[in-house]
Coordinates of N, CA, C and O in Angstrom, one line a residue:
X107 N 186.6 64.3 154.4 CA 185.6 64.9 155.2 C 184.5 65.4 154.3 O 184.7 66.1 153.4
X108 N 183.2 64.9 154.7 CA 182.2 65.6 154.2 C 181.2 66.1 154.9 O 180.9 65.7 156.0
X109 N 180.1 67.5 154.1 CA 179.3 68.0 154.7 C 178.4 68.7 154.1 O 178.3 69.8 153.6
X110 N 177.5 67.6 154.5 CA 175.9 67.8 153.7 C 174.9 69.2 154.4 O 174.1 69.4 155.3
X111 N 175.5 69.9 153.2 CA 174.8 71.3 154.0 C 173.2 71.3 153.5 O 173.1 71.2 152.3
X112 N 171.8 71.5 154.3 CA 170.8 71.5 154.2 C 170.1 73.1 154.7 O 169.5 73.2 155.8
X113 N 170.2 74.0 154.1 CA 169.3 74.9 153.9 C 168.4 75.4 154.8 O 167.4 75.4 154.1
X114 N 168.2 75.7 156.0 CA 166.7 75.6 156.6 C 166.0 76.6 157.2 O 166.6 77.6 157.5
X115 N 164.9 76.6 157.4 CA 164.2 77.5 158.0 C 164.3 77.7 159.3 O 164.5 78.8 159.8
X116 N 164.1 76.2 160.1 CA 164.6 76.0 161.0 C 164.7 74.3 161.5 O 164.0 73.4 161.1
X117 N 165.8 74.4 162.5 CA 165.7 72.9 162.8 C 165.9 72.8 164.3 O 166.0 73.7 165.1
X118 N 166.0 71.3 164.6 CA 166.0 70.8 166.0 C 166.9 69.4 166.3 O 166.8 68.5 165.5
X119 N 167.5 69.2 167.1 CA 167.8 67.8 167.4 C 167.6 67.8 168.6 O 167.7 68.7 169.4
X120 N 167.1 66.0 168.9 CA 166.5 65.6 170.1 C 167.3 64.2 170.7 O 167.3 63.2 170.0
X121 N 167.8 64.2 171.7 CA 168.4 63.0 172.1 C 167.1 62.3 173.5 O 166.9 62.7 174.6
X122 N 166.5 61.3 172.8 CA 165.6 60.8 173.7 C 164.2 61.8 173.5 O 163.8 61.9 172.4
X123 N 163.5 62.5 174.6 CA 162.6 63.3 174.9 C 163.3 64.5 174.9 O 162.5 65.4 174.7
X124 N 165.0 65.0 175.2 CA 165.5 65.9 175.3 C 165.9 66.8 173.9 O 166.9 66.5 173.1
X125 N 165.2 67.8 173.7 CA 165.6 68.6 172.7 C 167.2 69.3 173.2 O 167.5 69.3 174.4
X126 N 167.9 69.7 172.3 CA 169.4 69.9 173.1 C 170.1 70.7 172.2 O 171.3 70.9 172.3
X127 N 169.1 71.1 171.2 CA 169.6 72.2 170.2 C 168.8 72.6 169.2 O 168.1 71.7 168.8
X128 N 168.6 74.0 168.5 CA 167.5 74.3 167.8 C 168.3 75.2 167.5 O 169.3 75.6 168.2
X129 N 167.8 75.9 165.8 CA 167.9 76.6 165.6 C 166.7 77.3 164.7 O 165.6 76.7 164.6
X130 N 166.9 78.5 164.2 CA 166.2 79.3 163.1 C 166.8 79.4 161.7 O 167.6 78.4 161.4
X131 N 166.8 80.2 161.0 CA 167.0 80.4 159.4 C 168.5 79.5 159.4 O 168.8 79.1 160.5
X132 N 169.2 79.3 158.7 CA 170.5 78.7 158.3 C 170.7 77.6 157.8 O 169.9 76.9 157.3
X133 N 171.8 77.3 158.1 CA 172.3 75.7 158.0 C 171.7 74.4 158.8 O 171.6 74.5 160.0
X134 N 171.3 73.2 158.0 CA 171.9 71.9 159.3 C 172.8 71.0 158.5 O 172.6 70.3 157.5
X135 N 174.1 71.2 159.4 CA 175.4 70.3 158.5 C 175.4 69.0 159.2 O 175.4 68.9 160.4
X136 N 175.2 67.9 158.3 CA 175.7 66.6 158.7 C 176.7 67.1 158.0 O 176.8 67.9 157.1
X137 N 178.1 66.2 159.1 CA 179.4 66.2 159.2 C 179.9 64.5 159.3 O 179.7 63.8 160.2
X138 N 180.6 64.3 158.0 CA 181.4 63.2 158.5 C 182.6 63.4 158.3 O 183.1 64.4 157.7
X139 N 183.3 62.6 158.8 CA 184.6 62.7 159.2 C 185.3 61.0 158.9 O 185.1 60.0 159.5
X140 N 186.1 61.3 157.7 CA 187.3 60.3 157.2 C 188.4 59.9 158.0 O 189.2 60.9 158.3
X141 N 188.9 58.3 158.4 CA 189.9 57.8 158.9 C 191.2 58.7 158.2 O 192.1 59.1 158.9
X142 N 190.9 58.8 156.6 CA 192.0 59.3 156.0 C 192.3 60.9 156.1 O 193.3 61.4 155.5
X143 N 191.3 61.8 157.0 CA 191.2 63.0 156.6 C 192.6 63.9 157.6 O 192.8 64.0 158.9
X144 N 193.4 64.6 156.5 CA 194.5 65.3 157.4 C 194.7 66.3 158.4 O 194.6 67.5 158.0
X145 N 195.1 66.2 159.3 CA 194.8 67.3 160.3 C 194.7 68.6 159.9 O 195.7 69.1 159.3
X146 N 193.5 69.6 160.1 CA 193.6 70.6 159.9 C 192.1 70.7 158.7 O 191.6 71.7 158.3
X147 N 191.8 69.5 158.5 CA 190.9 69.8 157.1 C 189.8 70.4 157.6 O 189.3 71.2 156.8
X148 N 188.9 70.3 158.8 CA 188.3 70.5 159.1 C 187.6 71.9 159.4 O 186.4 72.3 159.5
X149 N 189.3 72.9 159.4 CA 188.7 73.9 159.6 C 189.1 74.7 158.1 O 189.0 75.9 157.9
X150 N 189.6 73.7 157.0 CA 189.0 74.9 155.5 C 187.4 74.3 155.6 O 186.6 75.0 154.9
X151 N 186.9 73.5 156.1 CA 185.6 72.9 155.8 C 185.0 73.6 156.4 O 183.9 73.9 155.9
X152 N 185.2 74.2 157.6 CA 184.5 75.5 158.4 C 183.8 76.8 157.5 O 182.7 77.4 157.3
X153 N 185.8 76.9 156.9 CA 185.3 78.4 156.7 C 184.6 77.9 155.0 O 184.6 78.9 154.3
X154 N 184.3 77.1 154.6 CA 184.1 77.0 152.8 C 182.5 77.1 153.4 O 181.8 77.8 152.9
X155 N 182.1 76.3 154.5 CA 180.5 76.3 155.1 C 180.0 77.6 155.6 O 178.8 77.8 155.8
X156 N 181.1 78.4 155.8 CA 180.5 79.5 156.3 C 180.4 80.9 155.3 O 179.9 82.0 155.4
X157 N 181.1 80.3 154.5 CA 181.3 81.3 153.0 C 180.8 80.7 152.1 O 181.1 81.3 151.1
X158 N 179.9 79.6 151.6 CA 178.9 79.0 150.8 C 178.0 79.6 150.5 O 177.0 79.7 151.2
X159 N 177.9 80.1 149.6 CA 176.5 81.5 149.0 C 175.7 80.7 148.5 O 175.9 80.1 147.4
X160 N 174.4 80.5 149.5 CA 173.6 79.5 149.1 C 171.9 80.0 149.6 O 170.8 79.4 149.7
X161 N 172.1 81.0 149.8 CA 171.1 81.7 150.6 C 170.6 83.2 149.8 O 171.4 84.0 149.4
X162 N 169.3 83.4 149.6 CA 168.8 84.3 148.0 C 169.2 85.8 148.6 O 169.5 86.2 149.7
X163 N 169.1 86.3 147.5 CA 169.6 87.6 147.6 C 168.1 88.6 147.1 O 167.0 87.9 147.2
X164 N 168.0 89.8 146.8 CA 166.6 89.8 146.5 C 165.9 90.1 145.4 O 165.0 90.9 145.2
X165 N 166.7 88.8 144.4 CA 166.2 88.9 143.1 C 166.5 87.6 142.7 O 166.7 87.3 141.6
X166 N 166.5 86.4 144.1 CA 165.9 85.5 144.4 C 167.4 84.5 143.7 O 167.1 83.4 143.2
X167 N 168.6 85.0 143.6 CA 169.6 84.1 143.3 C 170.8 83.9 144.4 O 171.2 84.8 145.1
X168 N 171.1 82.9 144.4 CA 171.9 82.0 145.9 C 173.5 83.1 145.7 O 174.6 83.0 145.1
X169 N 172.9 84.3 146.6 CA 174.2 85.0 146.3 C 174.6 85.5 148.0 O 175.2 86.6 148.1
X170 N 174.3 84.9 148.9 CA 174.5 85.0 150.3 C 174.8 84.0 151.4 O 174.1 83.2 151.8
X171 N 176.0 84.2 151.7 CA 176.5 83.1 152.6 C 175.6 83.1 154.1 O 175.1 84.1 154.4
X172 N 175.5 81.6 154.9 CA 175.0 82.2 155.8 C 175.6 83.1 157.1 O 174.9 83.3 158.2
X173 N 176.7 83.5 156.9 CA 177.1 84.3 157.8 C 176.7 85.8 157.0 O 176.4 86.8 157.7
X174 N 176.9 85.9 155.8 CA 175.7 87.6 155.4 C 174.5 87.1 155.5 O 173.8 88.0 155.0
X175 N 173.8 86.5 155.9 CA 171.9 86.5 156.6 C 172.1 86.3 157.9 O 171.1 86.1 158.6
X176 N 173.1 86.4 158.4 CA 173.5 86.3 160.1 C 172.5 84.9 160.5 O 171.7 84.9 161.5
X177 N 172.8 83.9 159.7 CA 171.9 82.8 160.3 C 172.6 82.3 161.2 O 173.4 83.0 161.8
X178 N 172.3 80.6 161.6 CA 173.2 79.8 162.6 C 173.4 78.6 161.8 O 173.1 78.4 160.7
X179 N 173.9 77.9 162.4 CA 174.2 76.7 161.6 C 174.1 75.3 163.1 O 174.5 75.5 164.2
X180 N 173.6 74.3 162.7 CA 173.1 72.9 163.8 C 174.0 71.8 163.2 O 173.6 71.3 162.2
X181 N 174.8 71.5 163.6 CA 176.2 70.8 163.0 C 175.7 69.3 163.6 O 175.5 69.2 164.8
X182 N 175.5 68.3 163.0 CA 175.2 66.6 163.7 C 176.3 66.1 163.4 O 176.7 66.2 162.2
X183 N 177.0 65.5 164.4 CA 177.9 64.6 164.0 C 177.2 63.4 163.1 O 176.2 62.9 163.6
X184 N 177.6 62.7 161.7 CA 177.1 61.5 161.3 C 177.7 60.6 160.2 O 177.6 60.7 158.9
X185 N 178.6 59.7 161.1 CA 179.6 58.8 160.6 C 179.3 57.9 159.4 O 180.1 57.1 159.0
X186 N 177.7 58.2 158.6 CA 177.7 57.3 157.9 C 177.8 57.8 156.7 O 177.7 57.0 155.8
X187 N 177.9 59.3 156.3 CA 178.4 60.0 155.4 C 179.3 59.7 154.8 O 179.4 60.1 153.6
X188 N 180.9 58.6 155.5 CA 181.6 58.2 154.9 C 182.0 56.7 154.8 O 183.2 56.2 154.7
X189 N 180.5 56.0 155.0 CA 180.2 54.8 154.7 C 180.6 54.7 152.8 O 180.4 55.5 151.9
X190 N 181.5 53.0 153.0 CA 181.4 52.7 151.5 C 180.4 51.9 151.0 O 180.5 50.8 151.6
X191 N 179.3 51.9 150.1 CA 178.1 51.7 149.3 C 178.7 51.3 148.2 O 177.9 51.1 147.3
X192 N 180.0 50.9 147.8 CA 179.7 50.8 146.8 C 180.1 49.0 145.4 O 180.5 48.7 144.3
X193 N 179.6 48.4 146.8 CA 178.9 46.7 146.8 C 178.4 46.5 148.0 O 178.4 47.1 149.0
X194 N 177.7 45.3 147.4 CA 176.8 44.2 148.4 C 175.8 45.5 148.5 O 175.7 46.6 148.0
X195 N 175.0 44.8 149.7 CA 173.8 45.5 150.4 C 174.2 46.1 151.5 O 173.9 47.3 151.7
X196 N 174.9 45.6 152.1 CA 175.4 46.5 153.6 C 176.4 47.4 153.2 O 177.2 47.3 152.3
X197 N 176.3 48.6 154.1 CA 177.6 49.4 154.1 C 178.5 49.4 155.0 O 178.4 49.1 156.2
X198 N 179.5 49.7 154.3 CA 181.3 49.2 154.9 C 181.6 50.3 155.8 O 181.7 51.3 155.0
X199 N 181.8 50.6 157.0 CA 182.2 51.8 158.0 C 183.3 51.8 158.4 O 183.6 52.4 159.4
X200 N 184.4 50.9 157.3 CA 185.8 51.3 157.7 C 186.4 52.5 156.9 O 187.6 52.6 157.0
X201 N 185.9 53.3 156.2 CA 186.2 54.4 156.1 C 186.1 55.7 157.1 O 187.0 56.6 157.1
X202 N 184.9 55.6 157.9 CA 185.1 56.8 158.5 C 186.4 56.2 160.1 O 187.0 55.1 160.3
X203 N 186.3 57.8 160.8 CA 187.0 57.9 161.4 C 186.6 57.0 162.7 O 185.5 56.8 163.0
X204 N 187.7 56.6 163.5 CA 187.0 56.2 164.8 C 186.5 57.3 165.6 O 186.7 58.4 165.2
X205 N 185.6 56.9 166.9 CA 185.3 57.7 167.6 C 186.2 58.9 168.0 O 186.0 60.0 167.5
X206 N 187.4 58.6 169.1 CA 188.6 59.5 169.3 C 189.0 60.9 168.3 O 188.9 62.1 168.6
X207 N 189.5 60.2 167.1 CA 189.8 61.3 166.3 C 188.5 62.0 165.6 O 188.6 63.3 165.6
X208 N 187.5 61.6 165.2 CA 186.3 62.3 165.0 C 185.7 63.0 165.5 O 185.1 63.9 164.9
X209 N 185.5 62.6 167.0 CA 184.8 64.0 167.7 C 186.1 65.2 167.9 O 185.9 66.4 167.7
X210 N 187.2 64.6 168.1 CA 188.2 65.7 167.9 C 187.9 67.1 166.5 O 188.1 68.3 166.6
X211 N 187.5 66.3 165.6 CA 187.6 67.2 164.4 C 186.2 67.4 164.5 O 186.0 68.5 164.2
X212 N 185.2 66.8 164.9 CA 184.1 67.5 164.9 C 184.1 69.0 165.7 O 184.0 70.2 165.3
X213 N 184.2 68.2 167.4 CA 184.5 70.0 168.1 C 185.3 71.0 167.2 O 185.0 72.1 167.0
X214 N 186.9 70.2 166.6 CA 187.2 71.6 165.9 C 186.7 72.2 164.5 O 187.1 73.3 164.0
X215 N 185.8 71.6 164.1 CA 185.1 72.5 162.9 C 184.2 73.2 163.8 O 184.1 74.3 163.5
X216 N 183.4 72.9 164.9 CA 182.2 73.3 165.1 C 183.2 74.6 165.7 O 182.9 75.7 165.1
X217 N 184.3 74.8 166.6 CA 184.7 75.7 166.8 C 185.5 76.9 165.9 O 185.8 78.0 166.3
X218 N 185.7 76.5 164.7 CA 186.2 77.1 163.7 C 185.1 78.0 163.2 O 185.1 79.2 163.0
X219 N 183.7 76.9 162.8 CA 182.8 77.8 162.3 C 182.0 78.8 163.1 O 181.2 79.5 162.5
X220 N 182.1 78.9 164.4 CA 181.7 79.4 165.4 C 182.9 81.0 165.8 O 182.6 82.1 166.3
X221 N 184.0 80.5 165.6 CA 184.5 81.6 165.2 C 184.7 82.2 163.8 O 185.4 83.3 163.7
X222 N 184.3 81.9 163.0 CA 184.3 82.6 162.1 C 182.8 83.8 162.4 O 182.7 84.8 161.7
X223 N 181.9 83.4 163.2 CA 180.8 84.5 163.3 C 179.5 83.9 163.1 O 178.4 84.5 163.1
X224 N 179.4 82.6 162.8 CA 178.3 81.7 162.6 C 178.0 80.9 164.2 O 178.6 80.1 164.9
X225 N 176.5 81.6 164.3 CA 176.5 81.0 166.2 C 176.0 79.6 165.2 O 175.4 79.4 164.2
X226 N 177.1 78.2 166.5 CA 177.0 77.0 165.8 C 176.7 76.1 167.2 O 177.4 76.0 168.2
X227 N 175.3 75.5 166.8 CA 174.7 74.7 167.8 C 175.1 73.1 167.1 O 175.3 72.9 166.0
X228 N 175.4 71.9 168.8 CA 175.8 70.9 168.2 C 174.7 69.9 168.4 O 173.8 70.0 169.2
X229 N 175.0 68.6 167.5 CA 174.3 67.4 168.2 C 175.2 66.6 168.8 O 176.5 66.8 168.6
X230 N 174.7 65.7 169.6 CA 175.5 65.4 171.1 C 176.4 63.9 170.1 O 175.8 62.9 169.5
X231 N 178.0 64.2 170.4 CA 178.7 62.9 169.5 C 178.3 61.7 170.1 O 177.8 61.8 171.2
X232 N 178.3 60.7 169.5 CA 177.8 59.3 169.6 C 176.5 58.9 170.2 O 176.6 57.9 170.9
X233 N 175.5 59.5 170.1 CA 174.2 59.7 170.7 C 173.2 59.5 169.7 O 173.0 60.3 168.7
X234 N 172.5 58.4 170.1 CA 171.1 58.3 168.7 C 170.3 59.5 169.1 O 170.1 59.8 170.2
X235 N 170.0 60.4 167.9 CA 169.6 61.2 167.5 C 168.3 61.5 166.9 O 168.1 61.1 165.7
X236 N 167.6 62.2 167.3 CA 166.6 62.3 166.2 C 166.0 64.0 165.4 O 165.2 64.7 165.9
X237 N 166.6 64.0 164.5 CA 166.9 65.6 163.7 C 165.2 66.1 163.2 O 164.3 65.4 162.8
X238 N 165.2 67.2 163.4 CA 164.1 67.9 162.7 C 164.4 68.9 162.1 O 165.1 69.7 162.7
X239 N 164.0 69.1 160.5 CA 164.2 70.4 160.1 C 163.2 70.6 159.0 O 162.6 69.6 158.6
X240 N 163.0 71.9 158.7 CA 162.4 72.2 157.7 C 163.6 73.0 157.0 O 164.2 73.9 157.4
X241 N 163.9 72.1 155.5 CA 164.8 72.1 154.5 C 164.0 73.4 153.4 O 163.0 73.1 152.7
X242 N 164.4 74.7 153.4 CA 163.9 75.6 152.2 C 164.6 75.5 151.2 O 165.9 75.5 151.1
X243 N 163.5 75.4 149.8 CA 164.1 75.5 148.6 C 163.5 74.5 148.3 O 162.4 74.9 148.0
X244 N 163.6 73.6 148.1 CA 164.8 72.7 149.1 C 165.7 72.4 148.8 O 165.9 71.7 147.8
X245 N 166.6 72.9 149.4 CA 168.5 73.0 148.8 C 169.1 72.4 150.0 O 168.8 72.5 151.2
X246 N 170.2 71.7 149.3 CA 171.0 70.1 150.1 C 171.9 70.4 148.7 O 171.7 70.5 147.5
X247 N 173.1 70.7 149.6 CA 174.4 70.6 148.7 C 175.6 69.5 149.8 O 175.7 69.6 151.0
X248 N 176.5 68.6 148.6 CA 177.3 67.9 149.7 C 178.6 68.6 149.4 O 178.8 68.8 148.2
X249 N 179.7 69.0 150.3 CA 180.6 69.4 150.3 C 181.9 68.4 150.4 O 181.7 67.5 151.2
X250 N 182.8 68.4 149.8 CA 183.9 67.1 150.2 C 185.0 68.0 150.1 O 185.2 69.0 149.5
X251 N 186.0 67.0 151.0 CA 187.4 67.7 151.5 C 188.0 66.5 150.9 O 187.6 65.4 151.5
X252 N 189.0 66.4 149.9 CA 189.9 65.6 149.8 C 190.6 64.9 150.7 O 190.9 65.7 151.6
X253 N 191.0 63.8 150.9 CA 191.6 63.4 151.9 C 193.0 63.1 151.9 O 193.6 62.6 152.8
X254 N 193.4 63.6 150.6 CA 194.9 63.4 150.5 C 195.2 64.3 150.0 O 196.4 64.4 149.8

């Protein structure tokens, strides 16, 4: 499982003309989700996203998770995080998860990190998307969950 945490000021996702989630200061996690990933990974992936000190303190060093700036976090589902790249030109999508078990573990991170005290807005699963954010810093860290 991985999860590309992006820093932000704020963001938006839009399905079509419909905006359907926004946020202010915090996170936006792209989340993928591995065929191979074992039940339950999802939610150390929660709490490691919500305990990530990546956010400045005030002497301007990444010493604050975003649950101490009481931010939010905009979670997208995006299955190509765990695309294989690594021949040819095209990428290989039999690594990630199928649909079924993936939105499964998506809702349950999104509910994990949402209980942990991080208000967690979603993007709509299997739905072309189109993301807006303003990335501060700009800080983009990728997080990975072993899969075995």
């Amino acid at each position: 499982m991985r999860a590309l945490l992006q820093r932000v000021s704020r963001a938006a996702v839009r399905v079509g003309e419909e905006e359907i989630a926004s946020i202010g200061p915090g996170l936006l996690i792209l989340l993928g989700v591995a065929a191979q990933d074992p039940p339950g990974i999802e939610g150390r992936l929660a709490e490691r996203c919500a305990e990530f000190r990546i956010f400045e303190d005030d002497h301007g060093r990444m010493n604050h998770s975003v649950r101490e700036i009481e931010g939010e976090a905009l979670v997208i589902p995006q299955f190509t995080l765990c695309a294989d790249v690594s021949r040819g030109r095209r990428p290989g999508f039999d690594p990630a998860a199928g649909p079924g078990p993936a939105e499964r573990a998506f809702d349950s991170f999104c509910e994990r990190l949402g209980a942990m005290g991080v208000p967690t807005r979603r993007g709509r699963f299997g739905a072309s998307m189109d993301v807006e954010l303003v990335n501060h810093g700009p800080a983009t860290f990728l997080l990975e969950m072993p899969s075995d």
